[in-house]
Coordinates of C-alpha atoms in Angstrom, one line a residue:
H1 CA -17.3 9.4 9.8
Y2 CA -14.6 7.3 11.7
W3 CA -11.4 9.0 12.7
S4 CA -10.3 7.1 15.8
V5 CA -7.3 5.5 14.1
W6 CA -5.8 8.8 13.1
H7 CA -6.9 11.3 15.8
E8 CA -6.9 8.9 18.7
N9 CA -3.8 7.0 17.6
K10 CA -5.5 3.6 17.6
S11 CA -4.2 0.6 15.7
F12 CA -5.3 -0.2 12.1
D13 CA -7.1 -3.3 13.5
N14 CA -9.5 -0.8 15.2
Y15 CA -11.2 -0.2 11.8
R16 CA -12.6 -3.7 12.2
S17 CA -14.3 -2.7 15.5
V18 CA -17.0 -0.7 13.7
K19 CA -19.6 -1.8 11.2
P20 CA -20.9 1.3 9.4
R21 CA -23.8 1.3 6.9
F22 CA -21.8 3.8 4.8
C23 CA -18.5 5.4 5.9
S24 CA -18.1 8.6 4.1
E25 CA -15.0 10.0 5.8
F26 CA -11.9 8.4 7.4
G27 CA -8.3 8.9 6.7
F28 CA -4.6 8.5 7.6
Q29 CA -1.7 10.9 6.8
S30 CA 1.5 10.3 5.0
Y31 CA 4.3 12.6 3.8
T32 CA 4.2 13.9 0.3
S33 CA 6.6 12.2 -2.1
M34 CA 10.3 13.1 -2.3
P35 CA 10.2 14.7 -5.7
V36 CA 7.6 17.1 -4.3
I37 CA 9.5 17.7 -1.0
K38 CA 12.6 18.6 -3.1
T39 CA 10.6 21.5 -4.6
Y40 CA 10.4 23.3 -1.2
A41 CA 13.2 21.8 1.0
D42 CA 17.0 21.8 0.7
E43 CA 19.2 18.9 1.6
K44 CA 19.8 20.3 5.1
D45 CA 16.0 20.3 5.7
M46 CA 15.6 16.5 5.1
N47 CA 14.6 15.7 8.7
I48 CA 11.1 15.1 10.1
S49 CA 11.8 17.6 12.8
S50 CA 13.3 20.4 10.7
P51 CA 11.4 23.7 10.6
V52 CA 10.7 23.4 6.9
I53 CA 9.2 19.9 7.1
E54 CA 7.2 20.9 10.2
L55 CA 5.9 24.0 8.3
H56 CA 4.5 21.6 5.7
Q57 CA 2.4 19.8 8.3
K58 CA -0.8 21.7 9.3
N59 CA -2.4 19.0 11.5
A60 CA -1.3 19.4 15.2
G61 CA 0.7 16.4 16.2
G62 CA 0.6 15.0 12.7
N63 CA 4.3 14.2 12.2
E64 CA 4.5 12.7 15.7
R65 CA 1.5 10.5 14.9
I66 CA 3.0 9.3 11.6
A67 CA 6.2 8.5 13.4
G68 CA 4.5 6.8 16.4
T69 CA 2.5 4.6 14.1
M70 CA 5.5 3.7 12.1
F71 CA 7.4 2.5 15.1
R72 CA 4.4 0.4 16.1
Y73 CA 4.5 -1.6 12.8
F74 CA 8.0 -1.1 11.2
R75 CA 11.6 -1.0 12.0
F76 CA 13.3 2.3 12.1
P77 CA 13.8 3.8 8.6
K78 CA 17.4 4.1 7.6
D79 CA 17.2 7.7 6.3
F80 CA 14.7 10.5 5.5
E81 CA 13.6 9.3 2.1
S82 CA 12.9 5.9 3.6
F83 CA 10.9 7.5 6.3
V84 CA 8.8 9.2 3.6
Y85 CA 8.4 6.0 1.7
I86 CA 7.3 3.9 4.7
S87 CA 4.9 6.7 5.7
Q88 CA 3.1 6.2 2.4
V89 CA 3.2 2.4 2.8
Q90 CA 1.5 2.6 6.2
Q91 CA -1.1 5.1 4.9
A92 CA -2.0 2.6 2.2
L93 CA -2.2 -0.2 4.8
A94 CA -4.4 1.8 7.0
I95 CA -7.0 2.7 4.3
K96 CA -6.8 -0.8 2.8
T97 CA -7.5 -2.4 6.2
A98 CA -10.7 -0.3 6.6
V99 CA -12.0 -0.6 3.0
E100 CA -11.4 -4.4 2.7
Y101 CA -13.2 -5.1 5.9
W102 CA -16.1 -2.8 5.3
R103 CA -16.6 -4.1 1.7
S104 CA -16.6 -7.7 3.1
L105 CA -19.7 -6.7 5.2
K106 CA -21.8 -6.1 2.1
P107 CA -24.8 -5.5 2.1
H108 CA -24.6 -4.2 5.7
C109 CA -22.0 -1.6 4.5
M110 CA -22.6 -0.3 1.0
G111 CA -20.0 2.4 0.6
T112 CA -16.7 3.9 1.7
L113 CA -15.2 7.3 0.9
Y114 CA -11.7 7.9 2.3
W115 CA -10.4 11.4 3.1
Q116 CA -8.8 12.8 0.9
L117 CA -8.2 12.7 -2.8
N118 CA -5.8 15.6 -3.5
D119 CA -3.8 18.5 -2.1
T120 CA -3.9 22.3 -2.8
W121 CA -0.2 22.7 -1.9
P122 CA 2.8 20.4 -1.2
V123 CA 2.1 19.2 2.4
A124 CA 2.0 16.1 4.6
S125 CA -1.7 15.1 4.5
W126 CA -4.4 12.5 4.1
S127 CA -4.4 12.7 0.3
S128 CA -3.7 9.8 -2.1
L129 CA -2.5 12.2 -4.8
D130 CA 0.5 14.5 -4.4
Y131 CA 0.3 18.2 -5.1
G132 CA 0.5 18.3 -8.9
G133 CA -1.4 15.1 -9.4
S134 CA 1.2 12.3 -9.1
W135 CA 0.0 9.2 -7.3
K136 CA 1.1 8.4 -3.8
A137 CA 1.3 4.7 -2.7
L138 CA -2.3 4.9 -1.4
H139 CA -3.7 5.7 -4.9
Y140 CA -2.0 2.6 -6.4
A141 CA -3.3 0.5 -3.6
A142 CA -6.8 2.0 -3.9
R143 CA -7.0 0.9 -7.5
R144 CA -6.7 -2.7 -6.2
F145 CA -8.8 -2.6 -3.0
F146 CA -11.6 -0.8 -4.8
Q147 CA -11.5 -3.1 -7.8
P148 CA -15.1 -4.2 -8.6
V149 CA -14.3 -7.9 -8.1
T150 CA -11.7 -8.7 -5.4
V151 CA -10.8 -11.0 -2.6
S152 CA -10.1 -9.6 0.9
A153 CA -8.2 -11.3 3.7
I154 CA -9.9 -10.6 7.1
P155 CA -8.1 -11.8 10.2
S156 CA -10.2 -13.0 13.1
E157 CA -10.4 -10.8 16.3
E158 CA -8.0 -13.0 18.1
G159 CA -5.7 -13.3 15.1
S160 CA -5.6 -17.1 14.9
T161 CA -7.4 -17.4 11.5
V162 CA -7.8 -15.5 8.3
R163 CA -11.0 -15.6 6.2
F164 CA -11.0 -14.8 2.6
A165 CA -14.1 -12.8 1.5
M166 CA -15.1 -12.5 -2.2
V167 CA -16.5 -9.0 -3.1
N168 CA -18.5 -8.4 -6.3
D169 CA -19.8 -5.0 -7.3
M170 CA -20.8 -6.1 -10.7
A171 CA -24.4 -6.8 -11.9
E172 CA -23.6 -10.4 -12.7
E173 CA -22.3 -13.3 -10.5
V174 CA -18.6 -14.2 -10.8
D175 CA -16.6 -17.4 -10.2
I176 CA -13.3 -16.9 -8.4
D177 CA -10.3 -19.3 -8.2
M178 CA -7.5 -18.6 -5.8
N179 CA -4.3 -20.1 -4.6
I180 CA -2.9 -19.5 -1.0
F181 CA 0.7 -19.9 -0.1
A182 CA 3.1 -19.8 2.8
L183 CA 5.7 -17.1 1.9
S184 CA 9.1 -17.3 3.7
T185 CA 11.3 -14.3 4.2
D186 CA 13.8 -15.7 1.6
G187 CA 11.0 -15.3 -1.0
T188 CA 10.1 -18.9 -1.3
R189 CA 6.4 -19.7 -1.8
T190 CA 5.0 -23.0 -0.6
P191 CA 1.4 -24.0 -1.7
L192 CA -1.1 -24.2 1.2
K193 CA -4.5 -24.4 -0.3
S194 CA -6.6 -23.8 -3.4
A195 CA -10.2 -22.6 -3.3
S196 CA -13.0 -21.7 -5.6
G197 CA -16.3 -19.9 -5.1
T198 CA -19.2 -18.1 -6.7
C199 CA -20.2 -14.6 -5.6
G200 CA -23.6 -13.3 -6.6
P201 CA -24.2 -9.8 -8.1
D202 CA -23.6 -6.8 -5.9
A203 CA -22.7 -9.1 -2.9
A204 CA -19.9 -10.3 -0.6
T205 CA -19.5 -13.8 0.7
D206 CA -16.8 -15.9 2.4
M207 CA -14.8 -18.3 0.2
T208 CA -12.4 -20.1 2.6
E209 CA -10.4 -19.8 5.8
I210 CA -6.8 -20.4 6.8
D211 CA -5.6 -21.4 10.3
L212 CA -2.4 -19.4 10.8
S213 CA -1.0 -22.2 13.0
Q214 CA -0.1 -23.8 9.7
L215 CA 2.5 -21.1 9.1
A216 CA 6.0 -21.5 10.5
E217 CA 7.2 -18.7 12.7
G218 CA 8.2 -15.6 10.8
T219 CA 6.3 -16.7 7.6
L220 CA 3.8 -14.6 5.8
L221 CA 0.5 -15.7 4.1
S222 CA 0.2 -14.8 0.4
W223 CA -2.3 -15.5 -2.4
N224 CA -3.5 -14.7 -5.9
F225 CA -6.9 -15.0 -7.6
I226 CA -8.6 -14.8 -10.9
A227 CA -12.2 -14.1 -11.6
S228 CA -14.4 -15.3 -14.4
N229 CA -14.7 -11.8 -15.8
G230 CA -10.9 -11.6 -16.1
M231 CA -10.1 -9.5 -13.0
T232 CA -7.1 -10.7 -11.0
G233 CA -5.4 -9.8 -7.8
E234 CA -2.8 -10.8 -5.2
G235 CA -1.8 -9.9 -1.6
H236 CA -0.1 -10.9 1.6
H237 CA -0.9 -11.0 5.3
V238 CA 1.6 -10.7 8.2
P239 CA 0.4 -12.6 11.3
E240 CA 2.1 -10.1 13.7
T241 CA 3.9 -6.9 12.6
Y242 CA 6.4 -6.1 9.8
K243 CA 9.0 -5.2 12.4
A244 CA 8.8 -8.7 13.7
L245 CA 9.9 -10.2 10.3
E246 CA 13.6 -11.0 9.9
L247 CA 13.6 -9.9 6.3
Q248 CA 16.5 -10.9 4.0
P249 CA 18.1 -8.9 1.2
S250 CA 15.6 -8.7 -1.7
G251 CA 18.3 -8.5 -4.4
L252 CA 16.2 -6.1 -6.5
E253 CA 17.6 -5.2 -10.0
Q254 CA 16.2 -2.9 -12.6
H255 CA 16.6 -2.6 -16.4
V256 CA 15.2 0.4 -18.2
K257 CA 14.3 0.6 -21.9
A258 CA 13.1 3.7 -23.6
L259 CA 9.8 3.3 -25.5
S260 CA 8.1 6.0 -27.6
D261 CA 6.2 9.1 -26.6
G262 CA 8.0 9.7 -23.3
Q263 CA 7.4 6.1 -22.1
F264 CA 9.9 3.9 -20.4
E265 CA 9.7 0.2 -19.5
I266 CA 11.2 -0.7 -16.2
E267 CA 11.9 -4.4 -15.6
I268 CA 12.3 -5.2 -11.9
S269 CA 13.5 -8.6 -10.7
A270 CA 14.0 -10.0 -7.2
R271 CA 16.4 -12.7 -5.9
G272 CA 14.6 -12.7 -2.6
L273 CA 11.4 -11.4 -1.0
A274 CA 10.6 -7.8 -1.9
L275 CA 7.6 -6.3 -0.1
F276 CA 6.0 -3.0 -1.1
V277 CA 8.2 -2.4 -4.2
M278 CA 7.8 1.3 -5.1
I279 CA 9.4 3.0 -8.1
E280 CA 10.2 6.7 -8.0
A281 CA 11.4 8.8 -10.9
D282 CA 13.2 12.1 -10.8
I283 CA 10.7 13.6 -13.2
P284 CA 6.8 13.8 -13.0
G285 CA 4.9 10.9 -14.5
R286 CA 2.6 7.9 -14.0
Y287 CA 3.3 4.2 -13.6
S288 CA 1.3 1.3 -15.0
D289 CA 1.5 -0.2 -11.5
N290 CA 3.4 0.5 -8.2
L291 CA 3.5 -0.7 -4.6
F292 CA 3.6 -4.5 -5.4
D293 CA 5.4 -7.5 -4.0
L294 CA 7.9 -9.8 -5.6
A295 CA 8.9 -13.3 -4.5
A296 CA 12.2 -14.9 -5.2
G297 CA 12.8 -15.2 -9.0
E298 CA 9.9 -13.0 -10.0
T299 CA 10.0 -10.2 -12.5
R300 CA 7.6 -7.3 -13.1
R301 CA 7.5 -5.0 -16.1
I302 CA 6.2 -1.5 -15.4
V303 CA 5.6 1.3 -17.9
F304 CA 6.4 4.8 -16.8
S305 CA 4.8 7.6 -18.8
A306 CA 6.5 11.0 -18.4
R307 CA 4.2 14.0 -17.9
D308 CA 6.3 16.0 -20.3
K309 CA 6.7 13.8 -23.3
D310 CA 9.4 16.1 -24.8
F311 CA 11.6 15.9 -21.7
P312 CA 15.1 15.8 -23.1
L313 CA 16.8 13.6 -20.5
H314 CA 16.5 9.9 -19.6
P315 CA 14.9 9.8 -16.1
T316 CA 16.5 8.1 -13.2
F317 CA 14.5 5.5 -11.3
K318 CA 14.9 4.7 -7.7
I319 CA 13.4 1.4 -6.3
F320 CA 12.3 1.1 -2.7
D321 CA 11.3 -2.0 -0.8
L322 CA 10.7 -2.7 2.8
F323 CA 14.0 -4.4 3.5
S324 CA 16.2 -1.8 1.9
S325 CA 14.4 1.0 3.6
Q326 CA 14.7 -0.2 7.2
S327 CA 17.8 0.3 9.4
Q328 CA 19.6 -3.1 9.7
G329 CA 21.9 -2.1 12.5

């Protein structure tokens, strides 16, 4: 069990200071999602220090720890719902940092189980599922960082380089091709390097490395990959912190089309860089994907499946991203 990041308020990088054989308990809190919060809090209660919000936090110092970590990595959220959104983004980042590093140590580390899966009541907690079963940001991220075949970006201890580790949980070897880019804050991608590698069955091995001095100041690293078994993935790495980025307006637009059986297609496009795009509906349901990035000119189609397929009204969708959720003043 490793709880120093949450209980001792250490940085996410601290997960890389330990090399467990099997880590069966570690976690980081976030707020429950806004549709759930609205079931127990009125508009006047939408403040992290309000008595109602504090009542729905049962870990001593939990809200302060969420806020303190947020100010370490992000700029101040512009409002309460943005605070809730960024709390879920940072929870996903914390667990992703741990899992990706520990998986890259295979066969030294052969397992990770984060705390926790679900909630027994609507509360700020370590869970990746909201009370009622809807997915928080962490659960969408977990589907990617626990994918049987993936590529993880692991920064060096001094932060000057990033190594890309292939991880394969399958019983057969896989070939992986990846492309690495410099990603500017206006959403432009510039190719840096292409790499290929073979990862044996039930193994992890390094594919390539990038010297971060190649990046201009304020630029991110991004990549995508495809494996010979059809699995794909993408990601980004920020050399410093998100609050150090001079993000520009992402220009997100959405177009919604009703499908059948309570399903809706949401087409989201970006004119600039949109980090951690998160869709939120005003009715319960599940998304085909969530918590993803868009570069300038990119479009993503997401299918939302309403829990109640006979719901008579057209849902309203709100789109969050990092730029639009941070205070710009």
